[in-house]
Amino acid sequence: MPWQTQDFAAASGPTPQRESPLALSVRNILRKPSSRVALFVLGVIVLVGLLAPLIAPYNPAAQPDIVGLKDLPPSLAHPFGTDPYSRDVLSRVIYGARLSLMIGILATIVSLTLGVAYGAIAGYAGGILDAVMMRVLDAFLSIPRLLLLIGVLVAWPKLSIGALVVFLGLTGWFGLSRIVRGQVLALKHAEFVTAAQALGASRRRILWRHLLPNIVSPIVVAATLGVAHVIVLEAGLSYLGIGVPKPLASWGNIIQDGSDQFPTMWWMSLFPGLFMVLTVMTLNILAESLSDAYERRR
Amino acid sequence: MNGTEPLVSVRNLKKEFPIRKGILSRQVGAVKAVNDVSFDVARGETLGVVGESGCGKTTTGRSILRLIEPTSGEIRFEGRDVRAMGTSELRALRREMQIIFQDPVSSLNPRMAVGAIIREGLTIHKLAEGAAADARVRQLLQEVGLRPEYSNRYPHEFSGGQRQRIGIARALSVEPKFIVCDEPVSALDVSVQAQVINLLEDLQRDHDLTYMFIAHDLSVVEHIADRVAVMYLGKIVELATVEDLYSTPLMPYTQALLSAVPVADPHARKERIILQGDVPSPANPPSGCVFHPRCHHPAKDAACAAIVPPLEEKTPGHFAACIKQPPTTVSWEQQKEAGGVHPPERYLPLAAVHA
Amino acid sequence: MTAPLLSIRNLRTWFYTEAGVARAVDGVSFDIGAGETLGLVGESGSGKSVTALSILRLIQPPGRIESGSVIEFEGKDIVTLGDDEIRDIRGNRISMIFQEPMSALNPVFTVGDQVAEVARVHGGMSRRDAWDRAVEMLALTGIPDADSRAKQYPHQLSGGMRQRVLIAMALMMKPALVIADEPTTALDVTIQAQILDLLVDLQKKIGTSILMITHDLGVIAETASRVIVMYAGEVVEQAEVDELFAKPQHPYTEGLMHSMPHIGHDQERLNVIPGTVPAPTEWPAGCRFRDRCPYSWDRCASEHPPLYQIGTGHVSRCHLAVEPERRNHPHPPVVVEAGVAAA
């Protein structure tokens, strides 16, 4: 009988690739040319925002000659023209990138924290607590976000940027918590969770080590879309004059500054608008390929 | 401690899953997944549990570990009442009882490296940390036949058989006394299945493990188990040593189950008992003997539909739940009263085949 | 011998993946005669299911049937047929029974509708006639009370019942060939016995050929008349069923038979085939089984074995056929760890 009962080398098999799930997703995302371009463009915009003080040719708030230098169309000295206060629009757009992105990211961090916590608790607890929490969420979701924000901001004019970020964040987690709850609900009966339970893992450990790491992908997708959404919201609110307090430069503020003479002073809306559209588009493209990569892995 | 005391002892275990309907989630019924099951597992033995999907074998296994909370009944581990344990006692107990799962894909956290998966139990129970934990992980990997260098790889990099080995290493990490093996080889290819079964047997010998081996494959159970419990619709219908069960199955269901296994020998085409119809719903099990609607015992009659057959000892150590296989404590008078017309008679349609 | 019903020559179905070209089916040839049941055994990764899908040309990109492959069926080459022509064959002349009966049925239509649909598409029958025929077929597959069962949806039926519905669908047009891909793997053993019985019975009634694909040698022994064993994308052995079980020639077939626990034959330890199937992107040169084989010698590394003729209708892809004395000198298998194979 040549057949062995020993399998001393059972460990052999197809060459395992040394790659963590994270590295795999990143590679999946970068495979598409569109997402490579998007990542590059977004990288440039972020860099521009980060390095604003070094790049901007002028002080964004400086009003060098409110009569002689106002309302200038694009020229070599002012590639994006100047605004009614003689400020350099290019410099303001550059600083606007900084502010708009920062608001987008910070507000999203706020909603991410709330949404993940709320959703994870509801999903993991289940039962009556889950039911109650979800009905509360339904109530929140039934009020349009923009309306809620306008109401708050009109009632409290002159809010600081910090407060604006908090409000944007406070109104942005409802959808996300839904997603998180659904994912936690779907995963909490997975066998690896049961295995952790059988090992004696605490609820907190199961949540942090087993559930959340496995729902990072949909959360990141939602967060990416969330940043884009906040940027648009902020611009809209600023355009209505209840967003970022002037004279700070955000993309919405710049457009607002030129809105009185929109057809003639086209540069005032074109350039900040272009940046905003680019940012939102690239974020959306990235979110899409993230979610593709996620689907593929499943 | 008394040497003859069973390691695990289960009495009258019941688990019902409520069926809820409507917006108020009113309970309209219950699936009786496990319906009054009692058995012991002796130290060092392997108790096989076989049955078809929905028979309650997995629920029984998980109830012992309290991964599922039983509805009623008693579970004792080394004499301690498992159902009465609080959170911290239960956590300590989890060091002594472990589980190995069927699905090599979903039973490993895809976001954790293999080393971290195996290490988790060490961390939770503070068994080792730092370099000592690393060494222990490497030792465990080696013990289940994997290379220690694999510890920083992720589950998706391994084949099904290798993943199953990782799951086994995780269970072993806390040095348990008792392991519930929940269909550990069902998802594997035949040649890999043999590797894993041999591994489980080696580990049992080296670590004095006690197994509850749940499976639907009767040939695997015959190979690995010492005693076998056959489950049908939430009940144990037969319980015997491997030799007795496979040579003289007394319960008509076991007979049908055994005869249904395809034999890898074209000359041995055997008489086959083909059961009619499907397994009834556990939400609405038949009255009396749960198997009676599909039963082929020639003495089957109205008494079978009326009397719940006790799991009784037919020959020493061989238990079956059938009032038509003598001897039975349900007397012929009682059976007649319940509408019985055929007195009990020994029926062994498979005896000839296995003689 | 009359012309076979289906004749496959040098079938190669390759998948162009990121990790490289996966040669899932790599030069497979065999025939199926009219009315015969051919068993196709292999473990996961052997290429048995891809072979089945290739016969119906159901291979999706990145997979492709390579040119030079021939699948001749009723005088036509399936590989080069137009899309309309192949659709006319699927479900009509060749039909398929899948492993997972739930996912193969559409949850939003009644089972009767789904069975009747086949006759409407291929037979051009009226709605009424097709329905009557569907009920007839369902009754034939042993579904009790077929009249009312036909009006139910898939989720209202048990696994065994659903598999009967799939069989009814597959046999609706009295096809020349039914491909059954692990038809009972998802079923419980008592239900499996019912379904296998039914298949054998219906085959006798309708006279169709069956290609029975499975990993279970028991299922093969009980249904097939001839068996093909696949390993690593190739046919490694082919024989009449009695011959194969009595005298397996290829070490893989032998190993497979020895590693199964058998009821009534108690062994202390199970025999194992060490290691695992190599990745389809990197089949080893020479014999693809040699790393796991207890007999392999230098010739197995240098020379890819052809299918040697062993006896009438019995072939084996192993050099032992010409150097049988090597069988007397097994050695521990040379399983080489991944990555250090070259060392």
GROMACS .gro file of C-alpha atoms in nm, chain B residues 6-337:
model
  332
  304PRO     CA    1  -1.921   1.222   3.175
  305LEU     CA    2  -1.743   1.533   3.051
  306VAL     CA    3  -2.057   1.675   2.900
  307SER     CA    4  -2.404   1.583   3.002
  308VAL     CA    5  -2.716   1.713   2.832
  309ARG     CA    6  -3.065   1.658   2.968
  310ASN     CA    7  -3.398   1.743   2.807
  311LEU     CA    8  -3.244   2.012   2.590
  312LYS     CA    9  -3.497   2.216   2.396
  313LYS     CA   10  -3.451   2.506   2.162
  314GLU     CA   11  -3.742   2.676   1.995
  315PHE     CA   12  -3.706   2.957   1.746
  316PRO     CA   13  -4.018   3.172   1.752
  317ILE     CA   14  -4.195   3.239   1.425
  318ARG     CA   15  -4.316   3.598   1.428
  319LYS     CA   16  -4.558   3.759   1.193
  320GLY     CA   17  -4.706   4.099   1.130
  321ILE     CA   18  -4.605   4.448   1.239
  322LEU     CA   19  -4.642   4.369   1.607
  323SER     CA   20  -4.413   4.067   1.572
  324ARG     CA   21  -4.674   3.849   1.733
  325GLN     CA   22  -4.545   3.499   1.787
  326VAL     CA   23  -4.754   3.264   1.576
  327GLY     CA   24  -4.559   2.945   1.634
  328ALA     CA   25  -4.220   2.798   1.701
  329VAL     CA   26  -3.968   2.593   1.514
  330LYS     CA   27  -3.873   2.314   1.748
  331ALA     CA   28  -3.514   2.290   1.635
  332VAL     CA   29  -3.411   2.073   1.927
  333ASN     CA   30  -3.692   1.890   2.096
  334ASP     CA   31  -3.607   1.720   2.423
  335VAL     CA   32  -3.262   1.577   2.365
  336SER     CA   33  -3.052   1.400   2.630
  337PHE     CA   34  -2.709   1.245   2.599
  338ASP     CA   35  -2.367   1.223   2.760
  339VAL     CA   36  -2.023   1.263   2.613
  340ALA     CA   37  -1.757   1.062   2.796
  341ARG     CA   38  -1.403   1.187   2.843
  342GLY     CA   39  -1.181   1.109   2.547
  343GLU     CA   40  -1.453   0.976   2.324
  344THR     CA   41  -1.586   1.108   1.995
  345LEU     CA   42  -1.960   1.129   1.983
  346GLY     CA   43  -2.077   1.148   1.623
  347VAL     CA   44  -2.404   1.329   1.556
  348VAL     CA   45  -2.561   1.263   1.218
  349GLY     CA   46  -2.877   1.374   1.052
  350GLU     CA   47  -3.002   1.566   0.756
  351SER     CA   48  -3.035   1.942   0.726
  352GLY     CA   49  -3.277   2.087   0.978
  353CYS     CA   50  -3.256   1.793   1.218
  354GLY     CA   51  -3.113   2.015   1.494
  355LYS     CA   52  -2.759   1.875   1.514
  356THR     CA   53  -2.589   2.213   1.473
  357THR     CA   54  -2.827   2.382   1.717
  358THR     CA   55  -2.753   2.110   1.972
  359GLY     CA   56  -2.378   2.158   1.934
  360ARG     CA   57  -2.395   2.533   1.964
  361SER     CA   58  -2.631   2.517   2.260
  362ILE     CA   59  -2.372   2.322   2.459
  363LEU     CA   60  -2.130   2.612   2.412
  364ARG     CA   61  -2.414   2.857   2.475
  365LEU     CA   62  -2.352   3.020   2.141
  366ILE     CA   63  -2.723   2.968   2.115
  367GLU     CA   64  -2.929   3.009   2.432
  368PRO     CA   65  -3.139   2.696   2.483
  369THR     CA   66  -3.508   2.736   2.563
  370SER     CA   67  -3.493   2.478   2.842
  371GLY     CA   68  -3.303   2.178   2.965
  372GLU     CA   69  -2.981   2.115   3.147
  373ILE     CA   70  -2.622   2.120   3.027
  374ARG     CA   71  -2.340   2.015   3.254
  375PHE     CA   72  -1.970   2.036   3.182
  376GLU     CA   73  -1.760   1.845   3.436
  377GLY     CA   74  -2.061   1.862   3.659
  378ARG     CA   75  -2.094   2.239   3.642
  379ASP     CA   76  -2.424   2.383   3.530
  380VAL     CA   77  -2.345   2.566   3.205
  381ARG     CA   78  -2.682   2.734   3.173
  382ALA     CA   79  -2.654   2.896   3.516
  383MET     CA   80  -2.318   3.058   3.443
  384GLY     CA   81  -2.271   3.433   3.443
  385THR     CA   82  -2.065   3.626   3.192
  386SER     CA   83  -1.728   3.580   3.357
  387GLU     CA   84  -1.779   3.213   3.437
  388LEU     CA   85  -1.892   3.156   3.082
  389ARG     CA   86  -1.584   3.329   2.947
  390ALA     CA   87  -1.365   3.103   3.158
  391LEU     CA   88  -1.560   2.803   3.033
  392ARG     CA   89  -1.486   2.900   2.674
  393ARG     CA   90  -1.125   2.805   2.737
  394GLU     CA   91  -1.237   2.451   2.794
  395MET     CA   92  -1.485   2.410   2.511
  396GLN     CA   93  -1.422   2.510   2.154
  397ILE     CA   94  -1.583   2.478   1.815
  398ILE     CA   95  -1.460   2.414   1.462
  399PHE     CA   96  -1.681   2.529   1.180
  400GLN     CA   97  -1.794   2.392   0.848
  401ASP     CA   98  -1.730   2.683   0.618
  402PRO     CA   99  -1.360   2.746   0.568
  403VAL     CA  100  -1.438   3.085   0.410
  404SER     CA  101  -1.675   3.257   0.650
  405SER     CA  102  -1.523   3.117   0.968
  406LEU     CA  103  -1.205   3.326   0.939
  407ASN     CA  104  -1.207   3.704   0.966
  408PRO     CA  105  -1.082   3.817   0.624
  409ARG     CA  106  -0.930   4.132   0.774
  410MET     CA  107  -0.707   3.955   1.021
  411ALA     CA  108  -0.374   3.790   0.949
  412VAL     CA  109  -0.358   3.424   1.037
  413GLY     CA  110  -0.126   3.490   1.330
  414ALA     CA  111  -0.370   3.743   1.475
  415ILE     CA  112  -0.658   3.499   1.435
  416ILE     CA  113  -0.478   3.226   1.626
  417ARG     CA  114  -0.346   3.471   1.882
  418GLU     CA  115  -0.682   3.612   1.977
  419GLY     CA  116  -0.768   3.338   2.224
  420LEU     CA  117  -0.427   3.381   2.391
  421THR     CA  118  -0.492   3.751   2.435
  422ILE     CA  119  -0.848   3.714   2.560
  423HIS     CA  120  -0.754   3.460   2.822
  424LYS     CA  121  -0.417   3.621   2.895
  425LEU     CA  122  -0.236   3.296   2.820
  426ALA     CA  123   0.062   3.452   2.652
  427GLU     CA  124   0.175   3.782   2.512
  428GLY     CA  125   0.459   3.931   2.315
  429ALA     CA  126   0.731   3.691   2.208
  430ALA     CA  127   0.576   3.404   2.402
  431ALA     CA  128   0.253   3.446   2.211
  432ASP     CA  129   0.443   3.456   1.881
  433ALA     CA  130   0.619   3.135   1.968
  434ARG     CA  131   0.292   2.972   2.066
  435VAL     CA  132   0.130   3.076   1.736
  436ARG     CA  133   0.419   2.926   1.542
  437GLN     CA  134   0.394   2.608   1.742
  438LEU     CA  135   0.019   2.585   1.679
  439LEU     CA  136   0.065   2.640   1.306
  440GLN     CA  137   0.320   2.363   1.296
  441GLU     CA  138   0.097   2.135   1.491
  442VAL     CA  139  -0.184   2.163   1.238
  443GLY     CA  140   0.058   2.108   0.950
  444LEU     CA  141   0.112   2.465   0.834
  445ARG     CA  142   0.439   2.649   0.800
  446PRO     CA  143   0.504   2.893   1.087
  447GLU     CA  144   0.601   3.160   0.835
  448TYR     CA  145   0.238   3.174   0.727
  449SER     CA  146   0.138   3.367   1.035
  450ASN     CA  147   0.141   3.709   0.868
  451ARG     CA  148  -0.062   3.598   0.567
  452TYR     CA  149  -0.433   3.653   0.523
  453PRO     CA  150  -0.703   3.386   0.498
  454HIS     CA  151  -0.774   3.451   0.129
  455GLU     CA  152  -0.426   3.330   0.045
  456PHE     CA  153  -0.503   2.975   0.156
  457SER     CA  154  -0.690   2.678   0.012
  458GLY     CA  155  -1.001   2.536   0.179
  459GLY     CA  156  -0.812   2.261   0.357
  460GLN     CA  157  -0.550   2.503   0.484
  461ARG     CA  158  -0.816   2.741   0.613
  462GLN     CA  159  -0.974   2.457   0.799
  463ARG     CA  160  -0.637   2.390   0.963
  464ILE     CA  161  -0.620   2.756   1.069
  465GLY     CA  162  -0.963   2.722   1.230
  466ILE     CA  163  -0.842   2.413   1.413
  467ALA     CA  164  -0.533   2.597   1.537
  468ARG     CA  165  -0.756   2.878   1.666
  469ALA     CA  166  -0.967   2.629   1.861
  470LEU     CA  167  -0.657   2.457   2.000
  471SER     CA  168  -0.495   2.783   2.110
  472VAL     CA  169  -0.680   2.789   2.442
  473GLU     CA  170  -0.608   2.422   2.515
  474PRO     CA  171  -0.968   2.308   2.539
  475LYS     CA  172  -1.085   1.973   2.671
  476PHE     CA  173  -1.388   1.948   2.447
  477ILE     CA  174  -1.434   2.051   2.084
  478VAL     CA  175  -1.759   2.062   1.890
  479CYS     CA  176  -1.664   1.983   1.530
  480ASP     CA  177  -1.954   2.122   1.327
  481GLU     CA  178  -1.926   1.953   0.987
  482PRO     CA  179  -1.555   2.033   0.967
  483VAL     CA  180  -1.489   1.841   0.646
  484SER     CA  181  -1.817   1.876   0.458
  485ALA     CA  182  -1.695   2.161   0.241
  486LEU     CA  183  -1.366   1.994   0.147
  487ASP     CA  184  -1.260   1.779  -0.144
  488VAL     CA  185  -1.229   1.407  -0.075
  489SER     CA  186  -0.849   1.397  -0.071
  490VAL     CA  187  -0.824   1.702   0.156
  491GLN     CA  188  -1.102   1.570   0.376
  492ALA     CA  189  -0.888   1.270   0.462
  493GLN     CA  190  -0.599   1.497   0.561
  494VAL     CA  191  -0.817   1.696   0.800
  495ILE     CA  192  -0.977   1.388   0.955
  496ASN     CA  193  -0.636   1.238   1.023
  497LEU     CA  194  -0.524   1.565   1.175
  498LEU     CA  195  -0.826   1.574   1.407
  499GLU     CA  196  -0.753   1.219   1.516
  500ASP     CA  197  -0.387   1.296   1.583
  501LEU     CA  198  -0.478   1.601   1.789
  502GLN     CA  199  -0.731   1.404   1.988
  503ARG     CA  200  -0.465   1.150   2.077
  504ASP     CA  201  -0.197   1.409   2.157
  505HIS     CA  202  -0.416   1.641   2.364
  506ASP     CA  203  -0.667   1.400   2.520
  507LEU     CA  204  -0.949   1.581   2.345
  508THR     CA  205  -1.313   1.491   2.355
  509TYR     CA  206  -1.507   1.555   2.036
  510MET     CA  207  -1.865   1.601   1.941
  511PHE     CA  208  -1.843   1.543   1.567
  512ILE     CA  209  -2.143   1.671   1.375
  513ALA     CA  210  -2.178   1.556   1.015
  514HIS     CA  211  -2.419   1.446   0.751
  515ASP     CA  212  -2.169   1.210   0.590
  516LEU     CA  213  -2.221   0.870   0.748
  517SER     CA  214  -1.897   0.720   0.623
  518VAL     CA  215  -1.690   0.999   0.781
  519VAL     CA  216  -1.872   0.956   1.111
  520GLU     CA  217  -1.821   0.582   1.107
  521HIS     CA  218  -1.452   0.640   1.066
  522ILE     CA  219  -1.401   0.897   1.339
  523ALA     CA  220  -1.667   0.834   1.603
  524ASP     CA  221  -1.687   0.593   1.894
  525ARG     CA  222  -2.058   0.637   1.947
  526VAL     CA  223  -2.316   0.789   1.716
  527ALA     CA  224  -2.639   0.976   1.778
  528VAL     CA  225  -2.882   0.993   1.486
  529MET     CA  226  -3.107   1.296   1.487
  530TYR     CA  227  -3.431   1.351   1.302
  531LEU     CA  228  -3.659   1.653   1.339
  532GLY     CA  229  -3.501   1.777   1.660
  533LYS     CA  230  -3.488   1.442   1.835
  534ILE     CA  231  -3.227   1.176   1.889
  535VAL     CA  232  -3.388   0.870   1.736
  536GLU     CA  233  -3.099   0.629   1.781
  537LEU     CA  234  -2.781   0.626   1.989
  538ALA     CA  235  -2.530   0.343   1.987
  539THR     CA  236  -2.169   0.248   1.944
  540VAL     CA  237  -2.041   0.275   1.589
  541GLU     CA  238  -2.023  -0.103   1.554
  542ASP     CA  239  -2.382  -0.156   1.668
  543LEU     CA  240  -2.529   0.133   1.476
  544TYR     CA  241  -2.373   0.045   1.143
  545SER     CA  242  -2.420  -0.331   1.170
  546THR     CA  243  -2.768  -0.346   1.326
  547PRO     CA  244  -2.945  -0.013   1.287
  548LEU     CA  245  -3.272  -0.049   1.473
  549MET     CA  246  -3.449   0.275   1.394
  550PRO     CA  247  -3.614   0.256   1.051
  551TYR     CA  248  -3.486   0.607   0.976
  552THR     CA  249  -3.125   0.506   1.042
  553GLN     CA  250  -3.178   0.206   0.817
  554ALA     CA  251  -3.297   0.428   0.535
  555LEU     CA  252  -3.017   0.677   0.593
  556LEU     CA  253  -2.752   0.406   0.578
  557SER     CA  254  -2.897   0.241   0.273
  558ALA     CA  255  -2.912   0.575   0.090
  559VAL     CA  256  -2.536   0.633   0.098
  560PRO     CA  257  -2.399   0.571  -0.250
  561VAL     CA  258  -2.135   0.299  -0.243
  562ALA     CA  259  -1.819   0.344  -0.443
  563ASP     CA  260  -1.828  -0.010  -0.573
  564PRO     CA  261  -2.031  -0.088  -0.883
  565HIS     CA  262  -2.066  -0.454  -0.783
  566ALA     CA  263  -2.209  -0.380  -0.444
  567ARG     CA  264  -2.534  -0.231  -0.568
  568LYS     CA  265  -2.745  -0.294  -0.270
  569GLU     CA  266  -3.106  -0.306  -0.173
  570ARG     CA  267  -3.205   0.046  -0.104
  571ILE     CA  268  -3.478   0.185   0.115
  572ILE     CA  269  -3.596   0.493  -0.067
  573LEU     CA  270  -3.786   0.719   0.170
  574GLN     CA  271  -4.095   0.877   0.029
  575GLY     CA  272  -4.148   1.252   0.046
  576ASP     CA  273  -3.958   1.515   0.235
  577VAL     CA  274  -3.870   1.582   0.596
  578PRO     CA  275  -4.173   1.753   0.754
  579SER     CA  276  -4.137   2.108   0.880
  580PRO     CA  277  -3.995   2.133   1.233
  581ALA     CA  278  -4.250   2.410   1.293
  582ASN     CA  279  -4.522   2.150   1.268
  583PRO     CA  280  -4.372   1.808   1.345
  584PRO     CA  281  -4.589   1.496   1.312
  585SER     CA  282  -4.758   1.366   1.624
  586GLY     CA  283  -4.630   1.057   1.800
  587CYS     CA  284  -4.316   0.931   1.639
  588VAL     CA  285  -4.182   1.215   1.423
  589PHE     CA  286  -4.070   0.968   1.159
  590HIS     CA  287  -4.397   0.776   1.124
  591PRO     CA  288  -4.525   0.943   0.802
  592ARG     CA  289  -4.220   0.818   0.610
  593CYS     CA  290  -4.161   0.498   0.802
  594HIS     CA  291  -4.124   0.163   0.625
  595HIS     CA  292  -4.141  -0.064   0.930
  596PRO     CA  293  -4.395  -0.335   0.841
  597ALA     CA  294  -4.559  -0.306   1.182
  598LYS     CA  295  -4.622   0.066   1.155
  599ASP     CA  296  -4.976   0.151   1.258
  600ALA     CA  297  -5.196   0.411   1.424
  601ALA     CA  298  -5.011   0.370   1.755
  602CYS     CA  299  -4.701   0.524   1.596
  603ALA     CA  300  -4.893   0.840   1.524
  604ALA     CA  301  -5.031   0.857   1.877
  605ILE     CA  302  -4.746   0.754   2.109
  606VAL     CA  303  -4.423   0.953   2.142
  607PRO     CA  304  -4.163   0.675   2.146
  608PRO     CA  305  -3.912   0.696   2.432
  609LEU     CA  306  -3.541   0.665   2.351
  610GLU     CA  307  -3.497   0.329   2.521
  611GLU     CA  308  -3.222   0.074   2.553
  612LYS     CA  309  -3.294  -0.211   2.311
  613THR     CA  310  -2.970  -0.401   2.362
  614PRO     CA  311  -2.695  -0.299   2.606
  615GLY     CA  312  -2.573   0.048   2.509
  616HIS     CA  313  -2.795   0.062   2.203
  617PHE     CA  314  -3.080   0.311   2.230
  618ALA     CA  315  -3.356   0.363   1.978
  619ALA     CA  316  -3.686   0.549   1.975
  620CYS     CA  317  -3.923   0.301   1.814
  621ILE     CA  318  -4.215   0.127   1.977
  622LYS     CA  319  -4.222  -0.135   1.705
  623GLN     CA  320  -3.869  -0.261   1.764
  624PRO     CA  321  -3.879  -0.493   2.067
  625PRO     CA  322  -3.812  -0.477   2.352
  626THR     CA  323  -4.015  -0.171   2.439
  627THR     CA  324  -4.154  -0.026   2.757
  628VAL     CA  325  -4.464   0.077   2.568
  629SER     CA  326  -4.667  -0.238   2.620
  630TRP     CA  327  -4.872  -0.401   2.346
  631GLU     CA  328  -5.185  -0.319   2.550
  632GLN     CA  329  -5.097   0.048   2.550
  633GLN     CA  330  -5.032   0.034   2.178
  634LYS     CA  331  -5.364  -0.137   2.111
  635GLU     CA  332  -5.540   0.126   2.313
   0.00000   0.00000   0.00000
